[in-house]
Short mmCIF file of C-alpha atoms in Angstrom, two decimals:
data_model
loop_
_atom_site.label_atom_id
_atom_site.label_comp_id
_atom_site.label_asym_id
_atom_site.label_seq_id
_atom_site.Cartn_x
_atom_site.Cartn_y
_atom_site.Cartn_z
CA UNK Q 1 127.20 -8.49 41.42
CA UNK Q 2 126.71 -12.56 40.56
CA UNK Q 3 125.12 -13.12 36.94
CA UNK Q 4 126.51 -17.03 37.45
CA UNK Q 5 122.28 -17.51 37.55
CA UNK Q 6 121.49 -15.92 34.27
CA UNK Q 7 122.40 -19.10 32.39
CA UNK Q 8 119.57 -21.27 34.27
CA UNK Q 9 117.10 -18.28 33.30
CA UNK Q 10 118.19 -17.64 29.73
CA UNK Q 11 115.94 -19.02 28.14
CA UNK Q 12 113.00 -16.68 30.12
CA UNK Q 13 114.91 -13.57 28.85
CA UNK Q 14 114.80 -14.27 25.34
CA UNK Q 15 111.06 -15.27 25.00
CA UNK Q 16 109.96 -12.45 26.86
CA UNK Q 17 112.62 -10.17 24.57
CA UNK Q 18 110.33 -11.85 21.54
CA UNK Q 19 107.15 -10.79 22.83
CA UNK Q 20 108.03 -7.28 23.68
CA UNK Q 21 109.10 -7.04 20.23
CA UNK Q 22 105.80 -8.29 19.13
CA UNK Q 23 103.85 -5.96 21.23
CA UNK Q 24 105.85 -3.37 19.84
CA UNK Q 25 105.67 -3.99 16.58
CA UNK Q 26 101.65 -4.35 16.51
CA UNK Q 27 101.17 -1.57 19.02
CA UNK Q 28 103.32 0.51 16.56
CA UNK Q 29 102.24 -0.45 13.46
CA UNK Q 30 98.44 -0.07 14.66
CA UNK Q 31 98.91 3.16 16.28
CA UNK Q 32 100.49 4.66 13.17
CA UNK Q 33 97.48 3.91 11.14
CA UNK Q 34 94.67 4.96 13.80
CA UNK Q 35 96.94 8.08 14.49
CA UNK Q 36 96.72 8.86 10.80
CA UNK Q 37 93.37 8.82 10.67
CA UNK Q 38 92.65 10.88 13.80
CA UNK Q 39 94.87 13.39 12.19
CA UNK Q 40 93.03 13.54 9.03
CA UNK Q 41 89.76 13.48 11.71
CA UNK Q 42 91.14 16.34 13.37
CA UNK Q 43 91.70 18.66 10.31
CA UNK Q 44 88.95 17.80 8.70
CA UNK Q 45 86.71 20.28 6.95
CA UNK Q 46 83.33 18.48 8.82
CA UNK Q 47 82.73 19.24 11.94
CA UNK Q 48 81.59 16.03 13.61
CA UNK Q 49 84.48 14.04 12.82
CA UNK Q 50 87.01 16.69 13.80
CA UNK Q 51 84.86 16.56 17.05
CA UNK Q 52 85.23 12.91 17.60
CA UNK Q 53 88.96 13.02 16.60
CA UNK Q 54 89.71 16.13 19.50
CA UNK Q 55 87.79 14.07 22.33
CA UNK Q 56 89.27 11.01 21.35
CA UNK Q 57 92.88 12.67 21.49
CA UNK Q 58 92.04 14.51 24.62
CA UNK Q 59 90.38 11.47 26.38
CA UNK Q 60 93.31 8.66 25.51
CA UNK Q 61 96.16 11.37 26.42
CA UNK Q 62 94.99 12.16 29.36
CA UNK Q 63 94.36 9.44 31.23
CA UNK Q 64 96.68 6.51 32.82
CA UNK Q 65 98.02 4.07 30.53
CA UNK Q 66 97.52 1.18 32.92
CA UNK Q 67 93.60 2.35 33.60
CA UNK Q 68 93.68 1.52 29.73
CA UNK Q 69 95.13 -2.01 29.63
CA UNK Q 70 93.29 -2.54 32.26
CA UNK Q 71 89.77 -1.73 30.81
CA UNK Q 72 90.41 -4.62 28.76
CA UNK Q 73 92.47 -6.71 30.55
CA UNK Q 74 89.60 -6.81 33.40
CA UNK Q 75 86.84 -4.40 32.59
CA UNK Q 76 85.91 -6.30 29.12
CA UNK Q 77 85.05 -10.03 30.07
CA UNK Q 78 82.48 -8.42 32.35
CA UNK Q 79 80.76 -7.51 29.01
CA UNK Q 80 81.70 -10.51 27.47
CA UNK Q 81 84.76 -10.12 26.06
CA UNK Q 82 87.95 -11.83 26.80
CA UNK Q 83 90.96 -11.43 26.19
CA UNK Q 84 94.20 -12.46 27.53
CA UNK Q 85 97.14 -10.31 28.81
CA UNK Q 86 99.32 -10.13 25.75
CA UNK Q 87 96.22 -8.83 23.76
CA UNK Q 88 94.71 -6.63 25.89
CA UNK Q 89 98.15 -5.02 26.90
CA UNK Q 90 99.00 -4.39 23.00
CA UNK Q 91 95.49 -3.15 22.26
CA UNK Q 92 95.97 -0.49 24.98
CA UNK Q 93 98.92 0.32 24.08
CA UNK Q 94 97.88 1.08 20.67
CA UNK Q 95 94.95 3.04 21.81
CA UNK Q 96 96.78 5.28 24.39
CA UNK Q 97 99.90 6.24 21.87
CA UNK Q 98 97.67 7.15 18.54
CA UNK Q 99 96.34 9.72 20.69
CA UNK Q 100 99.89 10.98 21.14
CA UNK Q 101 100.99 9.92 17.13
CA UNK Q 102 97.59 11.81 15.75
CA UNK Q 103 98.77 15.21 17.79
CA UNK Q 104 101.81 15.07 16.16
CA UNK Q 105 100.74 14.30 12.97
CA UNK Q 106 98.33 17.17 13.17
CA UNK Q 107 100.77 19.73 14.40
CA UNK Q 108 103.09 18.77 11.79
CA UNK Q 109 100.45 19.01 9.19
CA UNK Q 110 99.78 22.77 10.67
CA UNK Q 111 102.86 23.96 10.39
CA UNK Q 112 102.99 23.75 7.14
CA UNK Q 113 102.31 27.47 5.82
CA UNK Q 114 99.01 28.29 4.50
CA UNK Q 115 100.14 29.70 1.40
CA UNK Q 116 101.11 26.14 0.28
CA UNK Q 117 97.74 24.68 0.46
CA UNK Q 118 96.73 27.74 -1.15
CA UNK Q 119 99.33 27.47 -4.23
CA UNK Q 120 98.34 24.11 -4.38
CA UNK Q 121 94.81 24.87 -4.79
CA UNK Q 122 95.12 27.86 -6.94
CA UNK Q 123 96.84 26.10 -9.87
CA UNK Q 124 93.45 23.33 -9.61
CA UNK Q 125 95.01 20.82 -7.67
CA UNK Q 126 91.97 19.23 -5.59
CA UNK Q 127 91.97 19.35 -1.43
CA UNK Q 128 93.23 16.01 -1.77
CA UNK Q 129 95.71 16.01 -4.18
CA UNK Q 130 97.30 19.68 -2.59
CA UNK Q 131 97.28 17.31 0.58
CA UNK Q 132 99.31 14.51 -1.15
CA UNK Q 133 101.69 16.02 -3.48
CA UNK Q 134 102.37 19.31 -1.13
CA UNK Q 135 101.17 19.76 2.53
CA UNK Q 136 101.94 16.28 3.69
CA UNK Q 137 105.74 15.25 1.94
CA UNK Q 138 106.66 18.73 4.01
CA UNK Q 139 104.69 17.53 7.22
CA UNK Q 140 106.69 14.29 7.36
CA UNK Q 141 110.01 16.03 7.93
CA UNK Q 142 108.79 17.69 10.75
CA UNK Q 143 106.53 15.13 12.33
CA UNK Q 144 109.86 12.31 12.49
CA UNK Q 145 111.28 13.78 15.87
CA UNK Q 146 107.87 13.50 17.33
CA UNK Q 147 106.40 10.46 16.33
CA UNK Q 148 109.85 8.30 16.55
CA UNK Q 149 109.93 9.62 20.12
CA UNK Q 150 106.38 8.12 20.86
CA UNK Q 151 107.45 4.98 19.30
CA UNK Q 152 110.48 5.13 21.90
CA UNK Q 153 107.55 5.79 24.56
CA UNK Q 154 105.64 3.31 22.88
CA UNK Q 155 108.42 0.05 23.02
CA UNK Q 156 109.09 1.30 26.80
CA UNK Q 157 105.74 1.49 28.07
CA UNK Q 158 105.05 -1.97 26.72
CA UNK Q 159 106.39 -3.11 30.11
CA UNK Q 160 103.13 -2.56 31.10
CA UNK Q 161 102.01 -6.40 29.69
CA UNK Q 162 104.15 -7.24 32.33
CA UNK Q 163 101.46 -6.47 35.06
CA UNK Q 164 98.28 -7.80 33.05
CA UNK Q 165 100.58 -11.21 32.51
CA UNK Q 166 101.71 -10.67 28.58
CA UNK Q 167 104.33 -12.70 28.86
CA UNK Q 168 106.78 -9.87 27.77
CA UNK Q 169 110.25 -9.03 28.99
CA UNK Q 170 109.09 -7.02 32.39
CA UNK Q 171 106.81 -10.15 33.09
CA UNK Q 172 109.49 -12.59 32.67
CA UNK Q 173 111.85 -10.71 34.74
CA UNK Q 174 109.42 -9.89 37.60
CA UNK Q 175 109.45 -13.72 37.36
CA UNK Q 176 113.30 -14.38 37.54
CA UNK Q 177 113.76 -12.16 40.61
CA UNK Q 178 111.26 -14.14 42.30
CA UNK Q 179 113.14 -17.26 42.01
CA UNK Q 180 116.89 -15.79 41.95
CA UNK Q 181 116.75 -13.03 44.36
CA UNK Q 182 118.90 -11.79 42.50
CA UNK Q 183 117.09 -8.34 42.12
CA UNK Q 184 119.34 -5.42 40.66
CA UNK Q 185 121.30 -7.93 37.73
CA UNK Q 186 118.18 -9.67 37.15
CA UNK Q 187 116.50 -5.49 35.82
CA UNK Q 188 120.05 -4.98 34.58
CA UNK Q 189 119.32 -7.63 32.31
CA UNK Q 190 116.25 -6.68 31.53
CA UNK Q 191 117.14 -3.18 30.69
CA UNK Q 192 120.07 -4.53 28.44
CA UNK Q 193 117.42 -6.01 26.07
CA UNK Q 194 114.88 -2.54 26.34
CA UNK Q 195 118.36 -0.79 25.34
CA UNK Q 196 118.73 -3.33 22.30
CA UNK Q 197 115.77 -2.06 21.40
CA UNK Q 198 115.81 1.29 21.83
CA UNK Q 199 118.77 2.56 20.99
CA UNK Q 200 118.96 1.56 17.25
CA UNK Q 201 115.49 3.36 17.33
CA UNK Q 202 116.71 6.26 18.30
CA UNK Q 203 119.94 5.57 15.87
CA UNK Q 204 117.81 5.46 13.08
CA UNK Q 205 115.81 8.59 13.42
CA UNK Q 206 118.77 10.67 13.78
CA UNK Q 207 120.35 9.42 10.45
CA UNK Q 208 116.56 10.13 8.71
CA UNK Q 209 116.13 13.23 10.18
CA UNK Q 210 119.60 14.45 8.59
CA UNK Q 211 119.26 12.52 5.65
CA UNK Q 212 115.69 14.61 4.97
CA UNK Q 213 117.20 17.59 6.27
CA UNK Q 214 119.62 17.91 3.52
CA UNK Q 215 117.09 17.21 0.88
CA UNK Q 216 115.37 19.87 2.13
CA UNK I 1 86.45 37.96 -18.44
CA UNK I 2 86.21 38.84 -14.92
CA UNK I 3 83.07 40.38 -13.54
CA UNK I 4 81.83 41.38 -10.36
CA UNK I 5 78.16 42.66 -9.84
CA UNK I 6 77.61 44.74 -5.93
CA UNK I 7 80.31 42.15 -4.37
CA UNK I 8 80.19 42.23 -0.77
CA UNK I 9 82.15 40.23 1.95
CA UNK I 10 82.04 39.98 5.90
CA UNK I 11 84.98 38.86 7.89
CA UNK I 12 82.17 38.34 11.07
CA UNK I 13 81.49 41.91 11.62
CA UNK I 14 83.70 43.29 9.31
CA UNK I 15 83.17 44.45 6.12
CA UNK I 16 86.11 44.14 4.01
CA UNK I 17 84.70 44.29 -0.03
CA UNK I 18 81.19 46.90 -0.13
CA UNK I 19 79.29 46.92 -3.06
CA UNK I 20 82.28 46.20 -5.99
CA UNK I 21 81.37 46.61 -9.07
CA UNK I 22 84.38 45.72 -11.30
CA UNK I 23 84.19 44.71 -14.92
CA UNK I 24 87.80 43.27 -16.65
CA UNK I 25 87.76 42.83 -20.06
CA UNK I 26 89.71 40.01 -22.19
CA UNK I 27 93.40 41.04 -22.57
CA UNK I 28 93.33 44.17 -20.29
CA UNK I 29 95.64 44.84 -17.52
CA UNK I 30 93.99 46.08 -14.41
CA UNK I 31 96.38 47.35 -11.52
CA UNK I 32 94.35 47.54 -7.75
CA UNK I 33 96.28 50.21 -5.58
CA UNK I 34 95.46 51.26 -2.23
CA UNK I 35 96.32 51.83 1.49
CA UNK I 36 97.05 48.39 3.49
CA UNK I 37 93.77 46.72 4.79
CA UNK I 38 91.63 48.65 1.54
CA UNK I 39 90.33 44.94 0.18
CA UNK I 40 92.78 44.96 -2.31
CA UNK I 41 94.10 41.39 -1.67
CA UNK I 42 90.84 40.19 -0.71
CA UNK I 43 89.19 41.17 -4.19
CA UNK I 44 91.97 39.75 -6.18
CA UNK I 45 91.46 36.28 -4.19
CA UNK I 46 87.61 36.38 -4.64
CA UNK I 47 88.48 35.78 -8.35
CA UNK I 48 89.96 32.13 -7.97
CA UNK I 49 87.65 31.91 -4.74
CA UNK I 50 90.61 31.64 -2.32
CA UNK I 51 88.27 33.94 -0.23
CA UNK I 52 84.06 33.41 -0.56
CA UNK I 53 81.68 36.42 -1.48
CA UNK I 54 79.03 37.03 1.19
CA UNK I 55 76.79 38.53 -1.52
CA UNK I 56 77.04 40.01 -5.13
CA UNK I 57 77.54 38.16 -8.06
CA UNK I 58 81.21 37.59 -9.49
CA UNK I 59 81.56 35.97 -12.85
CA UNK I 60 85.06 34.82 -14.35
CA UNK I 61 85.30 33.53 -17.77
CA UNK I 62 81.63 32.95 -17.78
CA UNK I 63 81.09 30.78 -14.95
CA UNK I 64 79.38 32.14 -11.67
CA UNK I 65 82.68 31.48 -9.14
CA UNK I 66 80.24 31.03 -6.21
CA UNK I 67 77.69 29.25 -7.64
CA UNK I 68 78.39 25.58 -5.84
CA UNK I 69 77.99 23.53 -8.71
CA UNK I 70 80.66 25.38 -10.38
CA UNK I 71 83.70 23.11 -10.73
CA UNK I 72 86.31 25.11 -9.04
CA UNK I 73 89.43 23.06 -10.10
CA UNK I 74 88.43 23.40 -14.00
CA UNK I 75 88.14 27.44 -13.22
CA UNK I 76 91.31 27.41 -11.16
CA UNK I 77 93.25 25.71 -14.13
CA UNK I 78 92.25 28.74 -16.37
CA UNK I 79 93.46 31.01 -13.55
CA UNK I 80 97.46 31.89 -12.63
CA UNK I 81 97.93 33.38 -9.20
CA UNK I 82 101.73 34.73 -8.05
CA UNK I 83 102.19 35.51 -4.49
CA UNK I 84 103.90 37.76 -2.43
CA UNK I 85 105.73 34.89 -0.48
CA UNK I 86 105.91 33.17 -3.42
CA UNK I 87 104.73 29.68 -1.68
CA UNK I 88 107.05 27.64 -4.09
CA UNK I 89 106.86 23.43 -3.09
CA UNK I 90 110.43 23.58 -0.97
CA UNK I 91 110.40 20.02 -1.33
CA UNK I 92 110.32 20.23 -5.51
CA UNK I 93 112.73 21.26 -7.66
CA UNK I 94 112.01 23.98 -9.70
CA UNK I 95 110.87 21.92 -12.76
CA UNK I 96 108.71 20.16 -10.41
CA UNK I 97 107.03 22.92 -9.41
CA UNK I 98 105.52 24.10 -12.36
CA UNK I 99 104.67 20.36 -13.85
CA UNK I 100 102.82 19.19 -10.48
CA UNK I 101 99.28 20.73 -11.89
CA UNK I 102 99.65 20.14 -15.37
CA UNK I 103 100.45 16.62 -14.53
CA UNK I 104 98.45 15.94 -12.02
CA UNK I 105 95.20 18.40 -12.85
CA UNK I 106 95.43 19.22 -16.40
CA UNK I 107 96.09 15.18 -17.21
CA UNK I 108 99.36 16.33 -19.62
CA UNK I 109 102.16 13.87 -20.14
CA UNK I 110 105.11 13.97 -17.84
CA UNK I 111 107.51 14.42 -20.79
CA UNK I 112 104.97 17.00 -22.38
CA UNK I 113 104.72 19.32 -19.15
CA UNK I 114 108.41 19.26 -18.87
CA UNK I 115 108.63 20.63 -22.30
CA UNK I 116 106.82 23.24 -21.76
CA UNK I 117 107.86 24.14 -18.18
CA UNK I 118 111.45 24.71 -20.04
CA UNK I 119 109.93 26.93 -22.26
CA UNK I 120 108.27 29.26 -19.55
CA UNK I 121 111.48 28.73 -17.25
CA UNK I 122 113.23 30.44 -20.63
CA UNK I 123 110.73 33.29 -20.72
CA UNK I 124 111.15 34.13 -17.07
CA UNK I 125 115.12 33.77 -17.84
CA UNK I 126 116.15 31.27 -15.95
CA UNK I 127 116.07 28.21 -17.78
CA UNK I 128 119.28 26.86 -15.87
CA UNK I 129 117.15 26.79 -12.66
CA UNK I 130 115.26 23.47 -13.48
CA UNK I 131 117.02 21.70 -11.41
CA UNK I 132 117.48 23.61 -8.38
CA UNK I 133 115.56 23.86 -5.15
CA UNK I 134 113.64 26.96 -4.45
CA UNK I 135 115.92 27.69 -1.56
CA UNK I 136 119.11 27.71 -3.63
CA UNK I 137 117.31 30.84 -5.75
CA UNK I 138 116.90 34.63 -4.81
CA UNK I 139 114.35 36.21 -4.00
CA UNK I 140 113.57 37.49 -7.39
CA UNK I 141 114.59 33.93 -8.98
CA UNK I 142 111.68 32.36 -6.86
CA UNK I 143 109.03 34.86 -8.15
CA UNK I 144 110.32 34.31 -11.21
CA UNK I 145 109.52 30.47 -11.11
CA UNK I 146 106.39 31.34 -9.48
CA UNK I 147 105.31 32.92 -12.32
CA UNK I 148 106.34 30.30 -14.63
CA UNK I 149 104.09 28.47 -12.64
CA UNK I 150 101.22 30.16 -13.05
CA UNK I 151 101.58 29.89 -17.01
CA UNK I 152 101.94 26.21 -17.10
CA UNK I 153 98.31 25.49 -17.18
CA UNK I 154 98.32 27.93 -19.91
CA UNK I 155 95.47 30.61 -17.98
CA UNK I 156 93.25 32.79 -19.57
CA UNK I 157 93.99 34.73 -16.59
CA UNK I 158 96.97 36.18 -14.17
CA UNK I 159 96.36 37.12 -10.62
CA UNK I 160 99.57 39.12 -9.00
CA UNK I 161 99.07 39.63 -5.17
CA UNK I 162 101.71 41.93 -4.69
CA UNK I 163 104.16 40.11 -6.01
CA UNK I 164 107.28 42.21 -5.17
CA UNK I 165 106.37 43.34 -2.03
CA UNK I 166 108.48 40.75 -0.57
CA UNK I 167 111.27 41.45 -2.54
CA UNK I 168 114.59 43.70 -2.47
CA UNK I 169 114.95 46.49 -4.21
CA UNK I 170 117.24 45.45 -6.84
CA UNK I 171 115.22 42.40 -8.06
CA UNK I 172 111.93 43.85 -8.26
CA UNK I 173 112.88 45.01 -12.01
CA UNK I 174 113.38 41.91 -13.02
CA UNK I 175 110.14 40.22 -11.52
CA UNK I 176 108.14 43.86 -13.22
CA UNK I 177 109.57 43.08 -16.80
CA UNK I 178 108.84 39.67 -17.03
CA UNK I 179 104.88 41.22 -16.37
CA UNK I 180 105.43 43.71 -18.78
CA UNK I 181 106.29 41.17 -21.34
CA UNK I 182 103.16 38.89 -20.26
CA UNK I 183 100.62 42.25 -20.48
CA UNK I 184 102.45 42.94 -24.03
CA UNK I 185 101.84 39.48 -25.16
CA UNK I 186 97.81 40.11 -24.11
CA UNK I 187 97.70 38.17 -20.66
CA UNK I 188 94.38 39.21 -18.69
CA UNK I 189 95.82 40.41 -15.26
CA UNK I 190 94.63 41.57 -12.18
CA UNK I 191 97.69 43.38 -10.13
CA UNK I 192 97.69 44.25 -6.65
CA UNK I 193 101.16 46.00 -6.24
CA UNK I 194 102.64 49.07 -5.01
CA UNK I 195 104.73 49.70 -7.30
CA UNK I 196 103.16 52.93 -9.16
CA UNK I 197 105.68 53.58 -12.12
CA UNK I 198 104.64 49.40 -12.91
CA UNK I 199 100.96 51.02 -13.22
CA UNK I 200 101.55 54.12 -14.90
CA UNK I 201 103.86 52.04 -17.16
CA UNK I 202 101.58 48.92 -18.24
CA UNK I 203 98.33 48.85 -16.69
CA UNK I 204 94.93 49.76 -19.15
CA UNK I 205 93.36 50.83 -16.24
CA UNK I 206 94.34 51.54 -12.92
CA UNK I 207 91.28 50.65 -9.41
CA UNK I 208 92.24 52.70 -6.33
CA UNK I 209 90.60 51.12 -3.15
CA UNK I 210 90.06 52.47 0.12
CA UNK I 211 88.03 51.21 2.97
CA UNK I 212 86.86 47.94 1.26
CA UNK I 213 85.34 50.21 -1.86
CA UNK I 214 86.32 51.23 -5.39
CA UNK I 215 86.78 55.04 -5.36
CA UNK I 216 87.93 55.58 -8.48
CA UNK I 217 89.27 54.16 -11.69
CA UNK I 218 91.05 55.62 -14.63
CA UNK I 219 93.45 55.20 -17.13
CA UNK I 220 96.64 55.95 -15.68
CA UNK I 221 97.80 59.05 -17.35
CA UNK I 222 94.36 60.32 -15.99
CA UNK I 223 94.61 58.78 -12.41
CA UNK I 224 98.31 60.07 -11.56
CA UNK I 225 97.81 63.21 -13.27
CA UNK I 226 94.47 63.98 -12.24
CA UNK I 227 93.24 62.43 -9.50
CA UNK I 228 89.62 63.12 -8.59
CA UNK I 229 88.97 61.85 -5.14
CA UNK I 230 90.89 63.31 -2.25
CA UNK I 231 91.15 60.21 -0.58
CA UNK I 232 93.59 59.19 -4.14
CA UNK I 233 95.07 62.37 -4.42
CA UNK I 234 96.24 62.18 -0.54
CA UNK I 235 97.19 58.36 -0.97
CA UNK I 236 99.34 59.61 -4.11
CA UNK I 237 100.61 62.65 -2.37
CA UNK I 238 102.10 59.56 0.14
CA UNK I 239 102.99 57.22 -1.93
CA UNK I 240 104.82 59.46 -4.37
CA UNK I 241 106.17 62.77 -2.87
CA UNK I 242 109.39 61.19 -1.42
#
């Protein structure tokens, strides 16, 4: 092993480190919100927007993430619309995962026993306020482990800008190889600054999920 | 207080409540007893609407319950229910669980519902609970709370659905004497329950159920000592001789 070239390709590293943060960051942020809503979609007493939530969950998990990124990377200036690698590999990335963040959310929201929402209502608490004050404070502890593992998914998979040019860490590396050569330190690299990422990610949900647990 | 008029309900083909005619007056203690799967539950839950009528009329505290414009929170916040799993908030303490409605539905002050949860918490006898979590409490401490709970929103009404069945054996008195206290004090209930010395004890009147129908209702020195139906006198015969 020879990293004597990573000093002439520093430089490459860290801005594509940035922009994988970025992605990550908007794909997360974005995907929490529209997963949210799907959720609430998905449970929800009418039946035509529990219908659009379910085939929007089962379309987006369910298919390829790179058919995604693609469809707007090169499907959409055909209609019109373009955009350039970074954005259409962080809009797909946000699509694909809420699908995955609005299952979990509902499951979690599920599990909570019946009789809860029932209590709630009982004692005149409205559907929405039984929601906010009891059914949902107990669906957050259980929905952590999922949805902090699709954020995991979520900062990995955004390695796919790297083939739709998003300037991110993958595409910067794919780029160092092809001057260096130097193949196997250059992805060692690489995976150093994924791991920088994930781990504390993975850090952090432990410590929450046993900080809530002994509230509980 | 609490009237139903030829109640009927469908689960899809099945036919849980038939023609229920069931008048509760202000201040009376009604206990529902039955075999498992008689409609006894279901009736008690058509009261607060936690199930719907398919037909009938059912009138509680002179509002039509299934009448859509009713405004089913305001009837709920005259209404107390107790379960048999209790469903206290595990993620509230104790206090917390009996000032979330009056806070948050019956518009009372923080500092005012607190006050007052304290003094149910003291009629249930277990003032010293406040704090706690539900799952640092027995069994018979949580239905205890639970019915604390119900009287926060001071209700014209009590709904028990079997609230010791879930229980052990040697906290049950404590849950049934804490009822006896409300029904001395003039509560409206509506019991389901098994437990028949609880009905012979307190109850005005006493509704056996079988088969999704009222069969008969009595007083209960009449109803245990005289049973008239042979569908009650068998159920008693079960319940009692052993």
């Amino acid at each position: 092993m020879d990293f004597s070239f990573v000093g002439a390709y520093w430089g490459d590293f860290t801005e594509g480190f940035k922009n994988t943060i970025y992605a990550s960051l908007l794909a997360l942020a974005g995907s929490f919100i529209l997963g949210i809503l799907l959720a609430v979609f998905r449970i929800s007493p009418w039946k035509v927007l529990r219908i659009l939530g379910t085939a929007y969950v089962e379309f987006f998990r369910n298919i390829p993430l790179l058919l995604v990124v693609y469809v707007f990377y090169l499907g959409l200036p055909s209609m019109g619309v373009d955009l350039d690698g970074f954005t259409s590999g962080t809009l797909g990335l946000m699509v694909y995962t809420s699908a995955f963040i609005a299952e979990a959310i509902r499951a979690g929201i599920q599990s909570v026993p019946t009789g809860q929402m029932e209590a709630a209502r009982s004692s005149g608490l409205s559907y929405v306020q039984a929601m906010r004050f009891v059914v949902l404070p107990q669906a957050v502890r259980i929905v952590i482990p999922p949805i902090s593992n699709q954020f995991l998914n979520l900062v990995k998979n955004s390695s796919i800008l790297g083939v739709v040019a998003g300037f991110d860490l993958m595409y910067f590396a794919d780029n160092v190889n092809s001057y260096s050569f130097q193949t196997i330190e250059t992805y060692m690299i690489a995976a150093g600054f994924y791991l920088i990422l994930t781990i504390p990610l993975a850090y952090a949900t432990n410590v929450l999920e046993r900080r809530l647990a002994r509230t509980n | 207080m609490i009237s139903f008029q030829q109640v009927n309900k469908h689960y899809g083909s099945f036919h849980v409540l038939k023609d229920i005619d069931l008048d509760i007056a202000e201040g009376e203690v009604v206990v529902i007893i039955g075999p498992s799967g008689s409609g006894k539950s279901t009736l008690l839950r058509c009261i607060n609407r936690l199930e719907e009528i398919s037909a009938g009329n059912l009138m509680v505290d002179g509002q039509a319950v299934h009448n859509k414009t009713t405004d089913i929170n305001a009837l709920r916040r005259g209404i107390g229910m107790v379960f048999q799993h209790f469903n206290l908030y595990p993620h509230l303490k104790v206090i917390d669980n009996i000032t979330l409605a009056p806070v948050q539905a019956g518009g009372i002050s923080k500092e005012e519902a607190q006050k007052t949860a304290m003094l149910y918490l003291e009629k249930v006898g277990i003032p010293e609970k406040a704090q706690s979590y539900p799952s640092e409490l027995s069994g018979g401490q949580q239905q205890r709370v639970a019915i604390a709970r119900g009287l926060a929103m001071k209700p014209k009404i009590m709904l028990f659905d079997e609230p010791t069945s879930a229980l052990d054996p040697e906290v049950i008195g404590e849950v049934l004497s804490v009822m006896k206290l409300l029904a001395q004090e003039g509560m409206t209930m509506a019991v389901v329950t098994h437990e028949m010395g609880f009905a012979r004890e307190v109850a005005d009147r006493v509704v056996f159920m079988d088969e999704g129908r009222i069969v008969e209702q009595a007083a209960p020195a009449d109803f245990f000592a005289r049973p008239e139906s042979p569908r009650a006198q068998d159920f008693l015969s079960r319940v009692i001789n052993h």
